[in-house]
């Protein structure tokens, strides 16, 4: 019964059908990946519940797997590619200008964020420099 209550906000089958083809293929070299759906539901649960990653319920798999995949996909641009693929079906009037944003008056940095390192992580390949254009 506990798992059912935790999973009530997980992606339904029809919701899962849209991002599923946009996800990276299985890793050819190395160990087999955990199921993408379980891991993504774990990322969503952790974000929604705002819990520490080590407190992730076991029904979403190992917390370290959820953390590693979320981090890897954030740094290598996979989440951006998934969002771009999902945006393809958005309102034609909005088109490429459609975006998701968060108001900084609501989303605040943790008090210890001021001392964070500024160099990108060295263990994951980075994309090229970000170009900011005015327009």
Short mmCIF file of N, CA and C in Angstrom, two decimals:
data_model
loop_
_atom_site.label_atom_id
_atom_site.label_comp_id
_atom_site.label_asym_id
_atom_site.label_seq_id
_atom_site.Cartn_x
_atom_site.Cartn_y
_atom_site.Cartn_z
N UNK A 1 0.82 -1.19 0.00
CA UNK A 1 0.00 0.00 0.00
C UNK A 1 0.86 1.26 0.00
N UNK A 2 1.97 1.28 0.71
CA UNK A 2 2.83 2.45 0.78
C UNK A 2 3.36 2.86 -0.58
N UNK A 3 3.76 1.89 -1.40
CA UNK A 3 4.27 2.19 -2.74
C UNK A 3 3.21 2.84 -3.61
N UNK A 4 1.96 2.41 -3.47
CA UNK A 4 0.88 2.97 -4.28
C UNK A 4 0.69 4.45 -3.98
N UNK A 5 0.76 4.83 -2.72
CA UNK A 5 0.61 6.24 -2.35
C UNK A 5 1.77 7.06 -2.86
N UNK A 6 2.98 6.52 -2.80
CA UNK A 6 4.15 7.25 -3.28
C UNK A 6 4.12 7.45 -4.79
N UNK A 7 3.60 6.48 -5.50
CA UNK A 7 3.66 6.50 -6.96
C UNK A 7 2.45 7.16 -7.62
N UNK A 8 1.59 7.78 -6.84
CA UNK A 8 0.37 8.34 -7.42
C UNK A 8 0.64 9.48 -8.40
N UNK A 9 1.80 10.11 -8.33
CA UNK A 9 2.12 11.20 -9.24
C UNK A 9 3.10 10.77 -10.35
N UNK A 10 3.43 9.50 -10.42
CA UNK A 10 4.34 9.02 -11.46
C UNK A 10 3.68 9.16 -12.83
N UNK A 11 4.52 9.13 -13.86
CA UNK A 11 4.02 9.26 -15.22
C UNK A 11 3.10 8.10 -15.58
N UNK A 12 1.92 8.41 -16.11
CA UNK A 12 1.00 7.39 -16.59
C UNK A 12 1.52 6.87 -17.93
N UNK A 13 0.98 5.75 -18.39
CA UNK A 13 1.45 5.15 -19.64
C UNK A 13 1.36 6.11 -20.82
N UNK A 14 0.26 6.85 -20.92
CA UNK A 14 0.11 7.78 -22.04
C UNK A 14 1.06 8.97 -21.91
N UNK A 15 1.38 9.38 -20.68
CA UNK A 15 2.36 10.45 -20.47
C UNK A 15 3.76 9.95 -20.80
N UNK A 16 4.05 8.72 -20.46
CA UNK A 16 5.37 8.13 -20.70
C UNK A 16 5.63 7.94 -22.19
N UNK A 17 4.59 7.75 -22.98
CA UNK A 17 4.74 7.48 -24.41
C UNK A 17 5.41 8.64 -25.15
N UNK A 18 5.27 9.87 -24.69
CA UNK A 18 5.87 11.01 -25.38
C UNK A 18 7.38 11.10 -25.18
N UNK A 19 7.91 11.08 -23.95
CA UNK A 19 9.37 11.21 -23.80
C UNK A 19 10.15 9.92 -24.05
N UNK A 20 9.51 8.78 -23.99
CA UNK A 20 10.23 7.50 -24.10
C UNK A 20 11.11 7.39 -25.34
N UNK A 21 10.64 7.76 -26.54
CA UNK A 21 11.51 7.64 -27.72
C UNK A 21 12.64 8.67 -27.76
N UNK A 22 12.57 9.69 -26.90
CA UNK A 22 13.58 10.75 -26.90
C UNK A 22 14.76 10.43 -25.98
N UNK A 23 14.64 9.36 -25.21
CA UNK A 23 15.67 9.03 -24.22
C UNK A 23 16.86 8.34 -24.87
N UNK A 24 18.04 8.48 -24.27
CA UNK A 24 19.23 7.83 -24.81
C UNK A 24 19.08 6.31 -24.87
N UNK A 25 19.73 5.72 -25.84
CA UNK A 25 19.70 4.26 -25.98
C UNK A 25 20.50 3.64 -24.84
N UNK A 26 20.30 2.36 -24.66
CA UNK A 26 21.02 1.61 -23.63
C UNK A 26 22.52 1.76 -23.83
N UNK A 27 23.25 1.88 -22.74
CA UNK A 27 24.70 1.99 -22.77
C UNK A 27 25.29 0.73 -23.40
N UNK A 28 26.05 0.89 -24.49
CA UNK A 28 26.62 -0.26 -25.19
C UNK A 28 27.77 -0.87 -24.38
N UNK A 29 28.60 -0.03 -23.82
CA UNK A 29 29.75 -0.50 -23.04
C UNK A 29 29.44 -0.39 -21.55
N UNK A 30 29.82 -1.38 -20.81
CA UNK A 30 29.62 -1.32 -19.37
C UNK A 30 28.34 -2.01 -18.94
N UNK A 31 27.94 -1.71 -17.74
CA UNK A 31 26.78 -2.37 -17.14
C UNK A 31 25.47 -1.87 -17.75
N UNK A 32 24.46 -2.71 -17.69
CA UNK A 32 23.13 -2.37 -18.19
C UNK A 32 22.52 -1.30 -17.28
N UNK A 33 21.89 -0.29 -17.88
CA UNK A 33 21.26 0.79 -17.13
C UNK A 33 19.99 0.31 -16.46
N UNK A 34 19.66 0.96 -15.35
CA UNK A 34 18.36 0.75 -14.73
C UNK A 34 17.30 1.35 -15.65
N UNK A 35 16.07 0.89 -15.49
CA UNK A 35 14.97 1.36 -16.32
C UNK A 35 14.83 2.88 -16.27
N UNK A 36 14.79 3.51 -17.45
CA UNK A 36 14.67 4.97 -17.53
C UNK A 36 13.41 5.47 -16.82
N UNK A 37 12.32 4.76 -16.99
CA UNK A 37 11.05 5.23 -16.42
C UNK A 37 11.11 5.28 -14.90
N UNK A 38 11.66 4.26 -14.29
CA UNK A 38 11.78 4.23 -12.84
C UNK A 38 12.68 5.36 -12.34
N UNK A 39 13.79 5.57 -13.04
CA UNK A 39 14.74 6.61 -12.63
C UNK A 39 14.12 7.99 -12.80
N UNK A 40 13.44 8.23 -13.92
CA UNK A 40 12.83 9.54 -14.16
C UNK A 40 11.71 9.80 -13.14
N UNK A 41 10.92 8.79 -12.84
CA UNK A 41 9.90 8.95 -11.79
C UNK A 41 10.56 9.27 -10.46
N UNK A 42 11.73 8.69 -10.19
CA UNK A 42 12.48 9.01 -8.97
C UNK A 42 12.96 10.45 -8.96
N UNK A 43 13.44 10.94 -10.11
CA UNK A 43 13.87 12.34 -10.21
C UNK A 43 12.67 13.26 -9.95
N UNK A 44 11.53 12.95 -10.57
CA UNK A 44 10.34 13.77 -10.38
C UNK A 44 9.88 13.73 -8.92
N UNK A 45 9.92 12.55 -8.30
CA UNK A 45 9.50 12.43 -6.90
C UNK A 45 10.39 13.29 -6.01
N UNK A 46 11.69 13.17 -6.22
CA UNK A 46 12.64 13.91 -5.39
C UNK A 46 12.46 15.41 -5.56
N UNK A 47 12.22 15.84 -6.79
CA UNK A 47 12.02 17.26 -7.05
C UNK A 47 10.71 17.75 -6.42
N UNK A 48 9.66 16.96 -6.58
CA UNK A 48 8.34 17.34 -6.07
C UNK A 48 8.33 17.33 -4.54
N UNK A 49 8.91 16.29 -3.93
CA UNK A 49 8.86 16.14 -2.48
C UNK A 49 9.95 16.96 -1.78
N UNK A 50 10.93 17.40 -2.56
CA UNK A 50 12.05 18.19 -2.03
C UNK A 50 12.74 17.44 -0.89
N UNK A 51 12.95 16.15 -1.11
CA UNK A 51 13.62 15.34 -0.09
C UNK A 51 15.10 15.18 -0.43
N UNK A 52 15.86 14.85 0.56
CA UNK A 52 17.28 14.56 0.33
C UNK A 52 17.38 13.32 -0.55
N UNK A 53 18.40 13.28 -1.40
CA UNK A 53 18.49 12.16 -2.34
C UNK A 53 18.61 10.82 -1.63
N UNK A 54 19.22 10.78 -0.47
CA UNK A 54 19.36 9.52 0.26
C UNK A 54 18.03 9.07 0.88
N UNK A 55 17.05 9.96 0.92
CA UNK A 55 15.73 9.62 1.47
C UNK A 55 14.75 9.20 0.39
N UNK A 56 15.21 9.00 -0.82
CA UNK A 56 14.34 8.56 -1.92
C UNK A 56 13.78 7.18 -1.60
N UNK A 57 12.47 6.99 -1.72
CA UNK A 57 11.88 5.68 -1.41
C UNK A 57 12.47 4.57 -2.29
N UNK A 58 12.61 3.37 -1.77
CA UNK A 58 13.22 2.26 -2.51
C UNK A 58 12.47 1.87 -3.79
N UNK A 59 11.20 2.23 -3.90
CA UNK A 59 10.44 1.86 -5.10
C UNK A 59 10.99 2.55 -6.36
N UNK A 60 11.85 3.56 -6.20
CA UNK A 60 12.45 4.24 -7.35
C UNK A 60 13.87 3.74 -7.64
N UNK A 61 14.27 2.69 -6.99
CA UNK A 61 15.60 2.15 -7.20
C UNK A 61 16.60 2.77 -6.25
N UNK A 62 17.87 2.55 -6.53
CA UNK A 62 18.93 3.08 -5.68
C UNK A 62 19.02 4.60 -5.84
N UNK A 63 19.14 5.30 -4.73
CA UNK A 63 19.20 6.76 -4.78
C UNK A 63 20.41 7.22 -5.58
N UNK A 64 21.50 6.48 -5.52
CA UNK A 64 22.72 6.86 -6.22
C UNK A 64 22.52 6.79 -7.73
N UNK A 65 21.75 5.80 -8.20
CA UNK A 65 21.46 5.68 -9.62
C UNK A 65 20.64 6.87 -10.09
N UNK A 66 19.61 7.24 -9.34
CA UNK A 66 18.77 8.39 -9.69
C UNK A 66 19.61 9.66 -9.71
N UNK A 67 20.43 9.85 -8.69
CA UNK A 67 21.29 11.03 -8.63
C UNK A 67 22.26 11.08 -9.80
N UNK A 68 22.95 9.98 -10.07
CA UNK A 68 23.96 9.97 -11.14
C UNK A 68 23.35 10.25 -12.50
N UNK A 69 22.22 9.63 -12.80
CA UNK A 69 21.61 9.84 -14.11
C UNK A 69 21.08 11.26 -14.24
N UNK A 70 20.46 11.77 -13.18
CA UNK A 70 19.96 13.15 -13.22
C UNK A 70 21.12 14.12 -13.45
N UNK A 71 22.21 13.93 -12.75
CA UNK A 71 23.38 14.80 -12.88
C UNK A 71 24.00 14.68 -14.27
N UNK A 72 24.19 13.44 -14.74
CA UNK A 72 24.81 13.22 -16.04
C UNK A 72 23.98 13.87 -17.15
N UNK A 73 22.68 13.64 -17.11
CA UNK A 73 21.81 14.18 -18.15
C UNK A 73 21.70 15.70 -18.06
N UNK A 74 21.83 16.27 -16.87
CA UNK A 74 21.82 17.73 -16.73
C UNK A 74 23.07 18.33 -17.35
N UNK A 75 24.20 17.68 -17.14
CA UNK A 75 25.46 18.23 -17.65
C UNK A 75 25.69 17.97 -19.13
N UNK A 76 25.21 16.86 -19.66
CA UNK A 76 25.50 16.56 -21.07
C UNK A 76 24.40 17.04 -22.03
N UNK A 77 23.36 17.70 -21.51
CA UNK A 77 22.33 18.28 -22.37
C UNK A 77 21.18 17.35 -22.72
N UNK A 78 21.13 16.17 -22.13
CA UNK A 78 20.06 15.23 -22.44
C UNK A 78 18.70 15.78 -22.05
N UNK A 79 18.59 16.42 -20.87
CA UNK A 79 17.31 16.99 -20.46
C UNK A 79 16.86 18.05 -21.46
N UNK A 80 17.79 18.86 -21.96
CA UNK A 80 17.44 19.88 -22.96
C UNK A 80 16.93 19.24 -24.24
N UNK A 81 17.56 18.15 -24.67
CA UNK A 81 17.11 17.47 -25.88
C UNK A 81 15.72 16.88 -25.69
N UNK A 82 15.45 16.35 -24.52
CA UNK A 82 14.12 15.80 -24.24
C UNK A 82 13.09 16.93 -24.27
N UNK A 83 13.40 18.05 -23.63
CA UNK A 83 12.48 19.18 -23.63
C UNK A 83 12.25 19.69 -25.05
N UNK A 84 13.31 19.78 -25.84
CA UNK A 84 13.16 20.22 -27.24
C UNK A 84 12.24 19.28 -28.01
N UNK A 85 12.40 17.98 -27.79
CA UNK A 85 11.53 17.00 -28.46
C UNK A 85 10.08 17.12 -28.02
N UNK A 86 9.86 17.41 -26.75
CA UNK A 86 8.49 17.58 -26.25
C UNK A 86 7.89 18.90 -26.72
N UNK A 87 8.72 19.91 -26.89
CA UNK A 87 8.23 21.21 -27.37
C UNK A 87 7.78 21.15 -28.82
N UNK A 88 8.22 20.15 -29.56
CA UNK A 88 7.87 20.07 -30.98
C UNK A 88 6.36 20.05 -31.18
N UNK A 89 5.60 19.59 -30.22
CA UNK A 89 4.15 19.54 -30.35
C UNK A 89 3.43 20.70 -29.69
N UNK A 90 4.16 21.72 -29.28
CA UNK A 90 3.52 22.83 -28.58
C UNK A 90 2.75 23.72 -29.56
N UNK A 91 2.06 24.66 -29.01
CA UNK A 91 1.25 25.59 -29.80
C UNK A 91 2.11 26.23 -30.89
N UNK A 92 1.64 26.17 -32.11
CA UNK A 92 2.39 26.69 -33.25
C UNK A 92 2.66 28.19 -33.12
N UNK A 93 1.77 28.90 -32.47
CA UNK A 93 1.97 30.34 -32.30
C UNK A 93 3.15 30.63 -31.38
N UNK A 94 3.41 29.75 -30.43
CA UNK A 94 4.53 29.93 -29.52
C UNK A 94 5.82 29.42 -30.14
N UNK A 95 5.77 28.25 -30.76
CA UNK A 95 6.91 27.67 -31.46
C UNK A 95 8.19 27.63 -30.67
N UNK A 96 9.28 28.06 -31.28
CA UNK A 96 10.61 28.01 -30.67
C UNK A 96 10.74 28.94 -29.47
N UNK A 97 9.87 29.93 -29.35
CA UNK A 97 9.97 30.89 -28.26
C UNK A 97 9.41 30.35 -26.95
N UNK A 98 8.73 29.19 -27.00
CA UNK A 98 8.16 28.59 -25.80
C UNK A 98 9.28 28.15 -24.89
N UNK A 99 9.17 28.44 -23.63
CA UNK A 99 10.21 28.06 -22.68
C UNK A 99 9.60 27.85 -21.30
N UNK A 100 10.38 27.27 -20.42
CA UNK A 100 9.99 27.08 -19.04
C UNK A 100 10.90 27.95 -18.20
N UNK A 101 10.32 28.65 -17.25
CA UNK A 101 11.16 29.52 -16.41
C UNK A 101 10.69 29.44 -14.97
N UNK A 102 11.55 29.87 -14.08
CA UNK A 102 11.22 29.91 -12.66
C UNK A 102 11.52 31.31 -12.15
N UNK A 103 10.64 31.84 -11.36
CA UNK A 103 10.81 33.17 -10.79
C UNK A 103 11.81 33.09 -9.65
N UNK A 104 12.85 33.89 -9.70
CA UNK A 104 13.91 33.82 -8.69
C UNK A 104 13.44 34.32 -7.33
N UNK A 105 12.29 34.97 -7.26
CA UNK A 105 11.80 35.39 -5.95
C UNK A 105 11.22 34.20 -5.20
N UNK A 106 10.90 33.13 -5.92
CA UNK A 106 10.36 31.94 -5.30
C UNK A 106 11.46 30.90 -5.10
N UNK A 107 12.31 30.72 -6.10
CA UNK A 107 13.37 29.73 -6.05
C UNK A 107 14.62 30.42 -5.50
N UNK A 108 14.97 30.06 -4.31
CA UNK A 108 16.12 30.69 -3.68
C UNK A 108 17.28 29.71 -3.57
N UNK A 109 18.48 30.24 -3.61
CA UNK A 109 19.67 29.42 -3.42
C UNK A 109 19.82 29.11 -1.94
N UNK A 110 20.40 27.96 -1.67
CA UNK A 110 20.69 27.58 -0.29
C UNK A 110 21.72 28.55 0.27
N UNK A 111 21.73 28.73 1.58
CA UNK A 111 22.64 29.67 2.20
C UNK A 111 24.11 29.35 1.94
N UNK A 112 24.42 28.08 1.66
CA UNK A 112 25.79 27.70 1.40
C UNK A 112 26.16 27.76 -0.08
N UNK A 113 25.24 28.18 -0.90
CA UNK A 113 25.48 28.21 -2.35
C UNK A 113 26.50 29.27 -2.74
N UNK A 114 26.71 30.27 -1.90
CA UNK A 114 27.62 31.35 -2.24
C UNK A 114 29.06 30.86 -2.38
N UNK A 115 29.41 29.78 -1.72
CA UNK A 115 30.78 29.29 -1.78
C UNK A 115 30.99 28.16 -2.77
N UNK A 116 30.03 27.94 -3.63
CA UNK A 116 30.14 26.83 -4.58
C UNK A 116 31.25 27.06 -5.58
N UNK A 117 31.85 25.96 -6.07
CA UNK A 117 32.92 26.10 -7.05
C UNK A 117 32.34 26.65 -8.35
N UNK A 118 33.17 27.32 -9.11
CA UNK A 118 32.72 27.94 -10.34
C UNK A 118 33.15 27.15 -11.56
N UNK A 119 34.11 26.29 -11.41
CA UNK A 119 34.56 25.47 -12.54
C UNK A 119 33.58 24.32 -12.75
N UNK A 120 33.34 23.94 -14.01
CA UNK A 120 32.43 22.81 -14.24
C UNK A 120 33.05 21.51 -13.75
N UNK A 121 32.21 20.54 -13.48
CA UNK A 121 32.68 19.23 -13.03
C UNK A 121 33.57 18.61 -14.10
N UNK A 122 34.64 17.98 -13.69
CA UNK A 122 35.60 17.43 -14.65
C UNK A 122 35.27 16.00 -15.05
N UNK A 123 34.37 15.34 -14.33
CA UNK A 123 34.10 13.93 -14.63
C UNK A 123 33.06 13.72 -15.72
N UNK A 124 32.44 14.79 -16.20
CA UNK A 124 31.44 14.66 -17.26
C UNK A 124 31.76 15.70 -18.34
N UNK A 125 31.75 15.26 -19.59
CA UNK A 125 32.06 16.15 -20.71
C UNK A 125 31.06 17.30 -20.76
N UNK A 126 31.56 18.48 -20.99
CA UNK A 126 30.72 19.68 -21.06
C UNK A 126 30.44 20.05 -22.51
N UNK A 127 29.32 20.70 -22.72
CA UNK A 127 29.00 21.22 -24.03
C UNK A 127 29.82 22.49 -24.23
N UNK A 128 29.84 22.98 -25.43
CA UNK A 128 30.59 24.20 -25.75
C UNK A 128 30.08 25.39 -24.97
N UNK A 129 30.75 26.55 -25.11
CA UNK A 129 30.34 27.73 -24.36
C UNK A 129 28.94 28.19 -24.76
N UNK A 130 28.23 28.72 -23.80
CA UNK A 130 26.88 29.21 -24.06
C UNK A 130 26.98 30.61 -24.64
N UNK A 131 26.31 30.84 -25.75
CA UNK A 131 26.30 32.16 -26.39
C UNK A 131 25.01 32.85 -26.01
N UNK A 132 25.14 34.07 -25.50
CA UNK A 132 23.98 34.84 -25.14
C UNK A 132 23.81 35.92 -26.17
N UNK A 133 22.64 35.94 -26.77
CA UNK A 133 22.37 36.94 -27.81
C UNK A 133 21.19 37.78 -27.38
N UNK A 134 21.20 39.02 -27.74
CA UNK A 134 20.06 39.87 -27.45
C UNK A 134 19.16 39.88 -28.66
N UNK A 135 17.91 39.92 -28.40
CA UNK A 135 17.08 39.84 -29.58
C UNK A 135 15.73 40.25 -29.32
#
